[in-house]
Structures are given as C-alpha cells and as structure tokens.
Coordinates of C-alpha atoms and ligand atoms in Angstrom, one line a residue:
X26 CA 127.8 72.1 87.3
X27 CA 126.1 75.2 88.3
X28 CA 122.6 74.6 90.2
X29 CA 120.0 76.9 90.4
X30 CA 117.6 77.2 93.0
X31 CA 114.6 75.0 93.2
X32 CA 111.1 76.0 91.6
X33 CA 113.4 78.8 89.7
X34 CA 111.3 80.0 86.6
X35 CA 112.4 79.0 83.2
X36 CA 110.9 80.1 80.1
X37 CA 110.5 83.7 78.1
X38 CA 109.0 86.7 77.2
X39 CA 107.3 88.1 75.1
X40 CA 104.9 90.8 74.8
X41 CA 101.0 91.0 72.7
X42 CA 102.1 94.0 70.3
X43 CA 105.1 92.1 69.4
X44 CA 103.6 88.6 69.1
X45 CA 99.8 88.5 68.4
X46 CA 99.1 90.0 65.1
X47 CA 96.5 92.9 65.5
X48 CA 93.6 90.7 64.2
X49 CA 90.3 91.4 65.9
X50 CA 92.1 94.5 67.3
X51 CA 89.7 97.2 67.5
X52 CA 92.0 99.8 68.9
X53 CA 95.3 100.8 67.9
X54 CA 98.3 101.6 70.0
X55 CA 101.2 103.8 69.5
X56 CA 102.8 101.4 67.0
X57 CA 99.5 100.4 65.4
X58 CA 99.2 104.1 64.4
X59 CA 103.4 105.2 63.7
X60 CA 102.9 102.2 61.1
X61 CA 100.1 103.3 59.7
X62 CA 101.6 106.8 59.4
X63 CA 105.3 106.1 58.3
X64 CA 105.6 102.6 57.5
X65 CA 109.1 103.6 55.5
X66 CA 110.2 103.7 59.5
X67 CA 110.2 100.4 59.8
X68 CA 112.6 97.3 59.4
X69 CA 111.7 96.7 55.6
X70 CA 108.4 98.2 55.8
X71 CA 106.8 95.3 58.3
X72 CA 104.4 96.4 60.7
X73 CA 102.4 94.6 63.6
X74 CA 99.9 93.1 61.8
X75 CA 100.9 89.8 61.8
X76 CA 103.8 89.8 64.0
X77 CA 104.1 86.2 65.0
X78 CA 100.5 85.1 64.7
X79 CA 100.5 84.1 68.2
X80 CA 96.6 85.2 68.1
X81 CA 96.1 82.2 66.5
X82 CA 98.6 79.4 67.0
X83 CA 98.8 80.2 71.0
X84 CA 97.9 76.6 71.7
X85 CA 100.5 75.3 69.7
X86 CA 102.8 77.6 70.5
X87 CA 102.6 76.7 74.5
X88 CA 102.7 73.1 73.2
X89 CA 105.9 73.9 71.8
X90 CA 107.2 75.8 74.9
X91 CA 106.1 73.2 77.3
X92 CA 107.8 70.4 75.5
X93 CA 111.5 72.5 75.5
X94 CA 111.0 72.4 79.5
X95 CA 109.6 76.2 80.0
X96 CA 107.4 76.5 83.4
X97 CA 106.3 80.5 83.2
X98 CA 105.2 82.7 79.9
X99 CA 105.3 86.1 80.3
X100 CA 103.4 88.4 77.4
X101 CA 101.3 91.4 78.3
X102 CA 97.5 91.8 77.8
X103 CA 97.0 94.9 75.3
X104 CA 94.8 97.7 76.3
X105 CA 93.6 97.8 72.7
X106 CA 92.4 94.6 72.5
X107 CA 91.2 94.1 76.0
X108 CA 88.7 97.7 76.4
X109 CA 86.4 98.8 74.0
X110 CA 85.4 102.0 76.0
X111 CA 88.9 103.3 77.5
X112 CA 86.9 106.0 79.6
X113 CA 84.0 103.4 80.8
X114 CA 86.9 100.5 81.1
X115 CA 84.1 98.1 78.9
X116 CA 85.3 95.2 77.5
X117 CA 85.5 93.9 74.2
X118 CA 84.3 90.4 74.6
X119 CA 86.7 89.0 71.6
X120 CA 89.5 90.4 73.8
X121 CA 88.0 88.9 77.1
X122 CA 87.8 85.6 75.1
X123 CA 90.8 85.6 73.8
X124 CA 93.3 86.1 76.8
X125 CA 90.9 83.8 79.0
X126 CA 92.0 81.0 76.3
X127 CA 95.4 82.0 76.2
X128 CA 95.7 82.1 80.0
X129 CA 93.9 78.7 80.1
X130 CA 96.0 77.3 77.7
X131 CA 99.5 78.2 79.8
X132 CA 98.0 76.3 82.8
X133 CA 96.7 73.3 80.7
X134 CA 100.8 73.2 79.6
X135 CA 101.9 73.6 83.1
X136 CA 103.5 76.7 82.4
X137 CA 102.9 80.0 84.8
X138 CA 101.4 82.8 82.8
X139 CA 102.9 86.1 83.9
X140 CA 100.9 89.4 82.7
X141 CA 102.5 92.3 82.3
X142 CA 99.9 95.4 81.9
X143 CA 101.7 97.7 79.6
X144 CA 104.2 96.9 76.9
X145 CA 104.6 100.3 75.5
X146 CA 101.3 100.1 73.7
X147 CA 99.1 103.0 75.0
X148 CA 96.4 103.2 72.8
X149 CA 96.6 106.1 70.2
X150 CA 93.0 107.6 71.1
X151 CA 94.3 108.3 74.5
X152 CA 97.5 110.2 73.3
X153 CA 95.6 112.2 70.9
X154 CA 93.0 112.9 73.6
X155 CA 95.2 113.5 76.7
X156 CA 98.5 113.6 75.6
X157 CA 99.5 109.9 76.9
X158 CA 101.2 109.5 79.3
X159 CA 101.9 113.0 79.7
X160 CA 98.2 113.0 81.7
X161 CA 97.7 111.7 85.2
X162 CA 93.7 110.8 83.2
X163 CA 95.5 108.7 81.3
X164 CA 97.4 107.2 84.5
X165 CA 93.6 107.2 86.1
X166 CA 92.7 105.3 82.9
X167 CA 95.2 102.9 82.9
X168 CA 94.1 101.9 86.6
X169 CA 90.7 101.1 85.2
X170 CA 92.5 98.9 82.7
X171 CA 94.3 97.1 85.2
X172 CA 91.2 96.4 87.6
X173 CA 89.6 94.8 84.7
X174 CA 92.3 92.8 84.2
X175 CA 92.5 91.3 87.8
X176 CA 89.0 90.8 87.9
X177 CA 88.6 88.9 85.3
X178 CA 92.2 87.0 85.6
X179 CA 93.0 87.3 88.8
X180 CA 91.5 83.5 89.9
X181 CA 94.1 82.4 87.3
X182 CA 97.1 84.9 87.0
X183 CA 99.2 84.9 90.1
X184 CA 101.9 86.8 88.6
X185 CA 101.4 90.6 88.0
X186 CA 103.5 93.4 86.4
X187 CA 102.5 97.0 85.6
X188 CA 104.9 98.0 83.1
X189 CA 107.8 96.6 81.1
X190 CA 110.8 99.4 80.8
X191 CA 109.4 102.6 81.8
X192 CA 112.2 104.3 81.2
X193 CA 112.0 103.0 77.2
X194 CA 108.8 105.1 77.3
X195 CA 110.5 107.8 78.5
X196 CA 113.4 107.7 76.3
X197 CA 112.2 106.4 73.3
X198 CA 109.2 108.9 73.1
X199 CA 110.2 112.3 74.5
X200 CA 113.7 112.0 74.2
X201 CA 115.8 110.0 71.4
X202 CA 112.6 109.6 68.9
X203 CA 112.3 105.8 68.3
X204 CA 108.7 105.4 69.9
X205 CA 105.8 107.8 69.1
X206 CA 105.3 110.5 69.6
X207 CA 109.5 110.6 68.8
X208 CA 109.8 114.2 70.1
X209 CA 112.9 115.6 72.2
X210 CA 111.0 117.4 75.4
X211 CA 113.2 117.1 78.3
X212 CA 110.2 118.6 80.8
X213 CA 107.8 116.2 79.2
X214 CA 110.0 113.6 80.1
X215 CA 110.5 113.9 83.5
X216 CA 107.1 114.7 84.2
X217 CA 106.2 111.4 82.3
X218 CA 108.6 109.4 84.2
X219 CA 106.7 110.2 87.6
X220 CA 103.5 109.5 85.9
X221 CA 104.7 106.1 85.2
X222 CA 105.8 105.5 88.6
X223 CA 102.9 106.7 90.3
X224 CA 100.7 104.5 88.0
X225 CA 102.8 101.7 89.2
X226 CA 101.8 102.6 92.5
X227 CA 98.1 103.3 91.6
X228 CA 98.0 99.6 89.9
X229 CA 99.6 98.1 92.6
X230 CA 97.2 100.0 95.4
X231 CA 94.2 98.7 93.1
X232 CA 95.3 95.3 92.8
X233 CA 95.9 94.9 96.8
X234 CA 92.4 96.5 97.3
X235 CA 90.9 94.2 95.2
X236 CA 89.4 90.7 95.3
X237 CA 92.6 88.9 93.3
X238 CA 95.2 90.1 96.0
X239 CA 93.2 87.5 98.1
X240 CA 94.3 84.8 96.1
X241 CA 97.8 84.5 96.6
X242 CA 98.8 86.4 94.1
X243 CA 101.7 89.4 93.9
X244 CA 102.7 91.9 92.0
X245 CA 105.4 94.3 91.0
X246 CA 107.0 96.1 87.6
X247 CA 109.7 95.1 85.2
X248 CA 112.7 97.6 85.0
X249 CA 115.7 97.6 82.5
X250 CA 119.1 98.3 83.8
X251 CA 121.7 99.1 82.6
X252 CA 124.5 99.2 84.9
X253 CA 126.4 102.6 84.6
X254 CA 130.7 102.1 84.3
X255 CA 132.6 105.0 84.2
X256 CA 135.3 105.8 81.5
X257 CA 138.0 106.0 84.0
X258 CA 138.6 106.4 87.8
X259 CA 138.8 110.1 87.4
X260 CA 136.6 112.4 89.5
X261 CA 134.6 113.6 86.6
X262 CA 133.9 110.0 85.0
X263 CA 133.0 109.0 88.4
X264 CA 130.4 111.8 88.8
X265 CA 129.2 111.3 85.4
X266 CA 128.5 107.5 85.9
X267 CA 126.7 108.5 89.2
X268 CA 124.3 110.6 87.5
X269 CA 123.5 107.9 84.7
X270 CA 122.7 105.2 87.4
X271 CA 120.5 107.3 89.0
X272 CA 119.1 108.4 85.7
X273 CA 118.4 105.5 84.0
X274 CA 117.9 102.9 86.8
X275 CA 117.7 104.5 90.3
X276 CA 115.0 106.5 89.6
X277 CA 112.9 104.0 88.8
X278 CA 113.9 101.5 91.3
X279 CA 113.7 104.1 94.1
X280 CA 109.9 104.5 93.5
X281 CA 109.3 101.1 93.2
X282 CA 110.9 99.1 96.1
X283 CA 111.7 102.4 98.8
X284 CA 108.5 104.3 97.2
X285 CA 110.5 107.4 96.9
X286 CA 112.4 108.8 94.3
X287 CA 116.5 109.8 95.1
X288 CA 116.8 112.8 97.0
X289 CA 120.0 114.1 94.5
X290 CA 118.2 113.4 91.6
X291 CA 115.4 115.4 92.5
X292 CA 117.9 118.1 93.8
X293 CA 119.3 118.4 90.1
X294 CA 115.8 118.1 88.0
X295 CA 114.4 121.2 90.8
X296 CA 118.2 123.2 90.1
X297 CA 117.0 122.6 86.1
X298 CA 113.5 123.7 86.3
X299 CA 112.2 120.4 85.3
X300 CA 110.9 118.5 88.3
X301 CA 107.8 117.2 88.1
X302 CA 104.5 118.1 89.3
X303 CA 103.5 115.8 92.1
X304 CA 100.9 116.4 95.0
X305 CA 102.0 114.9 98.6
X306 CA 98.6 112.9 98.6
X307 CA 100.7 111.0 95.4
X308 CA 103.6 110.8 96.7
X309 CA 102.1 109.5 99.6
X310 CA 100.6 106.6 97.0
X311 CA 104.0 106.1 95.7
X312 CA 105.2 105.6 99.5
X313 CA 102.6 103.0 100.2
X314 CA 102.3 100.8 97.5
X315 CA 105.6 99.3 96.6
X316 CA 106.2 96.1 94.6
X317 CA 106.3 92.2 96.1
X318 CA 109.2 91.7 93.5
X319 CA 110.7 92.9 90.4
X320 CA 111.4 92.0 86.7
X321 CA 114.9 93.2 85.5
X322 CA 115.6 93.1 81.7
X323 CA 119.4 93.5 81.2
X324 CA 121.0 93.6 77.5
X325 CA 124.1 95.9 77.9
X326 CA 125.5 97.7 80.0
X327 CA 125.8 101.5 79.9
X328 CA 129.6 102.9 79.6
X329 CA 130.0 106.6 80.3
X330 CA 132.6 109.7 80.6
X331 CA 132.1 113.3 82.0
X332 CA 130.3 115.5 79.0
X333 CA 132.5 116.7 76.4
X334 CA 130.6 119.9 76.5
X335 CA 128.1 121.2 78.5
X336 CA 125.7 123.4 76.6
X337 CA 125.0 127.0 77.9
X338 CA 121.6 127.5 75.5
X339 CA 119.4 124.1 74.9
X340 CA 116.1 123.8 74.0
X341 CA 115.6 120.7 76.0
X342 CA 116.5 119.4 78.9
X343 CA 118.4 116.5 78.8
X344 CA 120.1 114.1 81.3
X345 CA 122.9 113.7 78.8
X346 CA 124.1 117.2 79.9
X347 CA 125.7 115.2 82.8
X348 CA 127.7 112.0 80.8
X349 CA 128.5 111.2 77.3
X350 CA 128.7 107.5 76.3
X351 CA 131.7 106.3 76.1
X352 CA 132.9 103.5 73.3
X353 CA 135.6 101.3 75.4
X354 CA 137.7 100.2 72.8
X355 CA 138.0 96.4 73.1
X356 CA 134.5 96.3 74.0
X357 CA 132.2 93.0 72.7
X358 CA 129.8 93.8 70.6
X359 CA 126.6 92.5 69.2
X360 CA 126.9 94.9 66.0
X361 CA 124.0 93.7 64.5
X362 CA 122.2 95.2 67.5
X363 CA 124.5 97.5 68.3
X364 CA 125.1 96.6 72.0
X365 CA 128.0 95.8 74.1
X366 CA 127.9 92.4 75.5
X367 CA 128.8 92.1 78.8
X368 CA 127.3 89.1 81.3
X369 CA 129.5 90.4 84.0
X370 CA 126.9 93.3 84.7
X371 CA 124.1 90.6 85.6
X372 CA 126.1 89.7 88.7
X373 CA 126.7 93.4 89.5
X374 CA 122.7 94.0 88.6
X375 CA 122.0 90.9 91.8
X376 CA 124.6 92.5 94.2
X377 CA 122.6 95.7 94.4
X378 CA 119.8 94.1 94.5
X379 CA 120.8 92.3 97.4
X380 CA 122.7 95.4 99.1
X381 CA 120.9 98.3 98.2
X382 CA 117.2 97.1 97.7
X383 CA 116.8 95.0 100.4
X384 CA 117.4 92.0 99.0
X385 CA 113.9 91.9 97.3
X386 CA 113.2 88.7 95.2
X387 CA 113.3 89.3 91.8
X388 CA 114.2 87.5 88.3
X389 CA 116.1 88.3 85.0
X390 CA 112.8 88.6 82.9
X391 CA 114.7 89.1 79.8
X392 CA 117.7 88.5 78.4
X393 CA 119.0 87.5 74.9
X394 CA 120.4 88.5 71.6
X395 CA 119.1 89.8 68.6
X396 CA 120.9 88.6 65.3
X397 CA 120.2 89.2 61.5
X398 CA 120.2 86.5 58.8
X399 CA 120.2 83.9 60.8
X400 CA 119.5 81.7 57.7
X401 CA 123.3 82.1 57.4
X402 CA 123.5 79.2 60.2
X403 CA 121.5 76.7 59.3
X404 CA 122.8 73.3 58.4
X405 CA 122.2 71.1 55.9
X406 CA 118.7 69.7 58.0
X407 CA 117.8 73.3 57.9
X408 CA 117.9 73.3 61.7
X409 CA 119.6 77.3 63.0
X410 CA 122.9 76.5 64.7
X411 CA 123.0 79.5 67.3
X412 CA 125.6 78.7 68.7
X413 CA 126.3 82.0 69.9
X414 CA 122.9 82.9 71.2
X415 CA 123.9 79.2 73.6
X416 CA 127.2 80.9 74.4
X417 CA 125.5 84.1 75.1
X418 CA 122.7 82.7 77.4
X419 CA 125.8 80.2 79.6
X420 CA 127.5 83.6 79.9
X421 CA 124.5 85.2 81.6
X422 CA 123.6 82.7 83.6
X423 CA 127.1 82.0 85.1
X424 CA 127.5 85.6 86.6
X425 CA 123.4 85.3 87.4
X426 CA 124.7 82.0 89.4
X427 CA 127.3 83.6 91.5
X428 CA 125.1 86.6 92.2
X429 CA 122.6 83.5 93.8
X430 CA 125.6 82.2 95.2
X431 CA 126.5 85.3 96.9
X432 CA 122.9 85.5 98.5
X433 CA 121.3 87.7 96.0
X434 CA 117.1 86.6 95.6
X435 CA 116.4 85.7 92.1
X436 CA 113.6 83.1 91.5
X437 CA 113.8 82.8 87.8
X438 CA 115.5 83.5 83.9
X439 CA 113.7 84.0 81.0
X440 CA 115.4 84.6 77.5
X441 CA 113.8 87.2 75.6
X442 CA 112.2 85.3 73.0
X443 CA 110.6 82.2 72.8
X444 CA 109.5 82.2 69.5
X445 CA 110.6 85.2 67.1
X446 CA 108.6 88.4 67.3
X447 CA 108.2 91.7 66.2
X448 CA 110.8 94.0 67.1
X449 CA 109.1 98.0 66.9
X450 CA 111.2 100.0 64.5
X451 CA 113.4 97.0 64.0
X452 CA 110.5 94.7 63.1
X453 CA 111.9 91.5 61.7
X454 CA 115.4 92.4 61.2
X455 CA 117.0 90.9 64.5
X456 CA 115.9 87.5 65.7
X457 CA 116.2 87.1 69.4
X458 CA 114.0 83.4 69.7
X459 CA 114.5 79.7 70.7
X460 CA 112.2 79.1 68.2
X461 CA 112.4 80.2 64.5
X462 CA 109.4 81.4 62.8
X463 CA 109.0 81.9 59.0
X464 CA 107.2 85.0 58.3
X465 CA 105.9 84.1 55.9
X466 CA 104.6 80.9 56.0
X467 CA 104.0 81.2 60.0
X468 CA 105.9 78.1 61.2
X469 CA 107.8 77.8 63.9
X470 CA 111.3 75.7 64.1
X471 CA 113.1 75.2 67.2
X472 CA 116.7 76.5 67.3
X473 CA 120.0 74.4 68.8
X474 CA 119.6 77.2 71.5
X475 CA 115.9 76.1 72.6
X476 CA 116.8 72.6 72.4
X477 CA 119.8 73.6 74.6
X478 CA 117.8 75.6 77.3
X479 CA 115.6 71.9 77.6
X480 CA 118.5 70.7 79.5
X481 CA 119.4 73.5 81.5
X482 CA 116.0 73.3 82.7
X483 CA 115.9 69.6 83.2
X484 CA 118.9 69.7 84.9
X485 CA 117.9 72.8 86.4
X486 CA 121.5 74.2 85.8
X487 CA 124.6 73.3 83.8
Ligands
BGP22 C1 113.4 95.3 75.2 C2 111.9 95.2 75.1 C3 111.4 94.2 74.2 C4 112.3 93.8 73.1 C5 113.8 93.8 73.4 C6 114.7 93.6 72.3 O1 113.8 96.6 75.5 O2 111.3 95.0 76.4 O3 110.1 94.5 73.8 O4 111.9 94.3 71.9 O5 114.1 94.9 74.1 O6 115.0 94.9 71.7 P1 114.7 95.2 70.2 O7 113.4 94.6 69.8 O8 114.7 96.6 70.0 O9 115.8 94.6 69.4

C-alpha cells in the first residue's frame, strides 16, 4: 500500500476558457478571437463557446466532484469575464457574480477552490492594443486584474497562482505557432518570457501588499516541466540536454523560487543578441517577491541530442539551435496525443525539487492523458472502461510516492481533468476527464477512472 501524506490535495484542474462556455462573456481572449478568425484550425471546427458548460452546471458539477472524494478544484478566473474596463480594472458584475457563486459553491462541497489568474487567455483588445504580452502595460494591466481578484476573493480563496505554463505562452505564440498570435520571433520570445516572470513577481508583490495576504492565504505559479534526457552520454548530448533544461524549465523556476534567472542562460541569450530588456528596479521585483509554493504540470518528458545542424543565417532566434529532439526508439507513447509516457520523470521532477529548490512545497497540479474515441471502451452499461487512463494515473503516483518517500515536499495530485473540457486547437478530440461529458447533450458520466481515484482518495493511497 502506498500512503500519501495527510491533508494531501486530491482533485483536478481545469481552467475557465476550457470549461465555462463563453456565455455572458463580454470580452474575448486569444482563443475567443483565433476561433472566430480560423475556425478550420480547430479540432472539427469546435470552438469555446460551449466548452463544457461549466457556466451553468457548476453546482452540479462540484456535486459530482465532491461525491468521487475530490477536496481542491483548481480552474482560473478569466480576465474577459471578470473586467469590463481592462485599463480602469472595472468589473463586470455578471462576472463578479458568477465566480463568487462558483467559489461559494466549492466551499459548500468541501472542496478547496484554487485560482489560477491566467490560463493563456489574454484578452484580444489588449494584444491588438499593446502587443500582449510583448508590453510590460499589459504586465501593469494584468496586476490590476489580479488585485481585483484578491479583493474580492481573497476572504474565500486561500490558494493563489499567477499563471499556468508560461512557457506554453512562449512557445505556442512566438515560437511553434499553436496559440495566437502563432508567429516564429525568437527576440519576441525571450523578451516575453521575462515579462511573464516579472508579472509573476508583480502579482505576487500586490497580493502580499494587499488585505487577502492577511488572511492566511499563499501564493505562487504553476510551471510545466519537462525533464530534459539526453540521447546518449556523449559530451554533445549532454550539453544539448543542459541547455533544454534550462530552456524550458530552469528559467522559469529560477525566477520564481531564487528570483533570478540562470546566470549561463542569460550568458547565451546576451552572446545571441536576444536578452531581454529589464531595468535593475525589476529585477530587483523579481528578487523580492518569490512564490510560497509551486504547481508543476508534467505530461512527458523531453528527450534530446546535440543539433544536427547549426544554422549560420536564421531569421529567428531559436533555442532549438542548441538540441534536436530525439525519438528513443522503444519509447511509450500516447500517439493519440503524441507524447511519450514516462512516470519515471515525476520522481526525478520531486528530487530537484527537493535538492535544487530548496525543498519548496509544491504539488503535481496536473497530470493525465488525453485519448480519442473513447466511445470505443464503453461496455455494454455504457459506462467508459479507461482502464489505461487508471494504469496511467497508478504509474504517476508510484514514482510521485517515492519522490515523498525520499523527503521531497509535495502536498497534493490533481489529474488534469475532472470532467472533459476543451482542448485549444485540439478542442474535443482528446478526452483527458474522470468524468465523460456528451457534447452534445451536456451530460456528464463518470468514468471507471473517477470511480477509481474515489478510493485512492479514501484510502488516501493504494
Ligand atoms: C496543459 C494545459 C491544459 C491542457 C493540457 C492538455 O498544457 O495547461 O490547458 O489543455 O495541457 O493538453 P491538450 O489540451 O493540448 O491536449
């Protein structure tokens, strides 16, 4: 029997693009718009609009949740629902209604409701405007958002996070072109990478400043990794893998829990003519205002060999001039999703935790896997045997035992999803919840899987 610490966090994620429908929406993120724009982009041509419909059938919904054992929620409270005026941070009171009743409803179920601030749903008026992201207004902006947000929330909401995968926003909008803008600018970026972190640190400055701190609550930011493994032992593959981890997660995790960003990273994006442009009153901000904990989402890991070529001309800078992926033969895959299974990175995932960032508490804030046609595995009650989403999530959670075993500080797991949502360019195609939900007809349907996680949590281990 493996035994998980006491008061660990059970439950899921999900986020409000992904699961709320856009009804009573004034605004419209980055997806709202893409959608509206080139719906031919996505999944069989299904947008956000309805998503799961957790707008309306929230109560329900946490019903649902609280009955298969879950104790936290996380989603994310959407700038475009929440603010009417993004410059003058004035809320809409639909918004303000609705999230209050949401939050309410979590606590009425017993279940912790954990905020995340931005889901990768920067509104579209403030990309055309400043440029997103790009803009330190737009970090100033999102501040304003956030203040709002513990205000109003804060009595209720202990749990805080400022963003959920940065580096997504990063990649998937200025460098491999599967979120809006979808342009390849390598300076863009990078500078947009420090602009995320130093809005983390902004946020988190704000939030400690403010009235909510007061009330017990913490907060911190959610990060994917994806562990880097090198090819082979050789020198090169070696280097290469160095340069992805501090790519893809170091950079990020630097800034949040040391406040500072890794020295030989910055040495290379300076050599490139890319660094960013930071003042030393910010970096003095990202210094001071680190996070109480962490959320670490962790799919796949990232397999990589020294570049097969290195190009002399590019038009963009890219941190693929220093790996190339590598496809291990005999690798697992999920090739619905296209990504390599492998649990054994979670326990490598808590052991730097615990030896190169201090230990800091933190939990696996998502984790799960996305299948197609899963109407291929129901039986004859109708009921989805997922079977290999239960072998998937006992993987995970063995390795994320020993890492707890081995002293590493996580206080919780949440699968990634409750109840099926809306996957951005992938829409409906992939199914990653406990909980089926019809599409069309809006009902939900518990899995094997969530009726199998309902005695992991009662037995708080298995
Ligand atoms: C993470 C995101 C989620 C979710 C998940 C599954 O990166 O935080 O929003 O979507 O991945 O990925 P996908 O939806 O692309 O299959």
């Amino acid at each position: 029997m493996l035994q998980f610490p006491e008061q660990f966090w059970w439950g899921g994620a999900t986020s409000g693009p992904q699961s709320e429908g856009r009804f009573q929406k004034t605004h419209r993120n980055l997806f709202d718009y893409w959608y509206e724009q080139e719906p031919e982009l996505f999944y069989d041509y299904v947008g956000p609009d309805t998503a799961s419909d957790v707008y309306h059938q929230f109560e329900a919904d946490l019903a649902l949740l609280a009955s298969l054992g879950h104790n936290s929620y996380r989603t994310s409270i959407q700038w475009t629902r929440l603010i009417d005026d993004f410059e003058m941070a004035l809320v809409n009171p639909d918004g303000l209604a609705y999230y209050n009743k949401l939050i309410n409803a979590c606590l009425a179920h017993g279940i912790r409701p954990i905020m995340n601030l931005h889901h990768f749903d920067l509104p579209i008026a403030l990309y055309k405007k400043y440029g997103g992201w790009e803009s330190k207004e737009v970090v100033d902006l999102f501040v304003a958002f956030a203040k709002v947000c513990f205000e109003h929330f804060g009595d209720r909401v202990k749990d805080w996070f400022v963003h959920n995968e940065p580096m997504i926003v990063v990649e998937g909008s200025y460098l491999m072109q599967f979120h809006y803008p979808a342009i390849v600018d390598g300076k863009k970026a990078v500078q947009v990478a420090y602009n995320l972190a130093l809005a983390t640190a902004k946020v988190i400055r704000a939030y400690r400043q403010g009235r909510a701190a007061s009330n017990n609550g913490r907060i911190g930011t959610i990060l994917n990794l994806t562990p880097a493994y090198p090819a082979s032992h050789s020198a090169a593959d070696l280097t290469a893998a160095h340069f992805a981890e501090l790519w893809n997660n170091e950079l990020f995790m630097d800034a949040a829990v040391h406040g500072k960003f890794p020295e030989e990273l910055v040495a290379v994006l300076k050599k490139d003519g890319v660094l960013w442009q930071a003042t030393s009153e910010e970096l003095a901000i990202i210094a001071n205002n680190t996070v109480d904990y962490l959320g670490i989402n962790f799919y796949h890991p990232k397999r990589v060999k020294a570049p097969n070529v290195i190009p002399v001309i590019s038009p963009s800078w890219s941190p693929e001039w220093y790996y190339d992926t590598y496809l291990m033969p005999g690798r697992r895959m999920n090739v619905d999703k296209g990504w390599e299974i492998y649990p054994e990175a979670v326990y490598d995932i808590a052991i730097k935790m615990r030896d190169q960032y201090g230990n800091i508490p933190w939990f696996l804030s998502e984790n799960g896997v996305g299948i197609s046609r899963e109407d291929r595995y129901r039986d004859e009650r109708g009921q989805i045997q997922d079977d290999y989403r239960i072998q998937f999530l006992k993987e995970h959670l063995t390795y994320l035992h020993k890492g707890i075993q081995e002293g590493s500080n996580c206080f919780g797991y949440h699968v990634w999803t409750p109840i099926d949502c809306w996957s951005w360019l992938n829409a409906y195609k992939n199914r990653y919840g406990l909980v089926e939900n019809n599409i069309h007809t809006q009902i939900r349907r518990v899995k094997k899987s969530g009726y199998w996680l309902k005695k992991v949590i009662e037995a708080n281990g298995f």
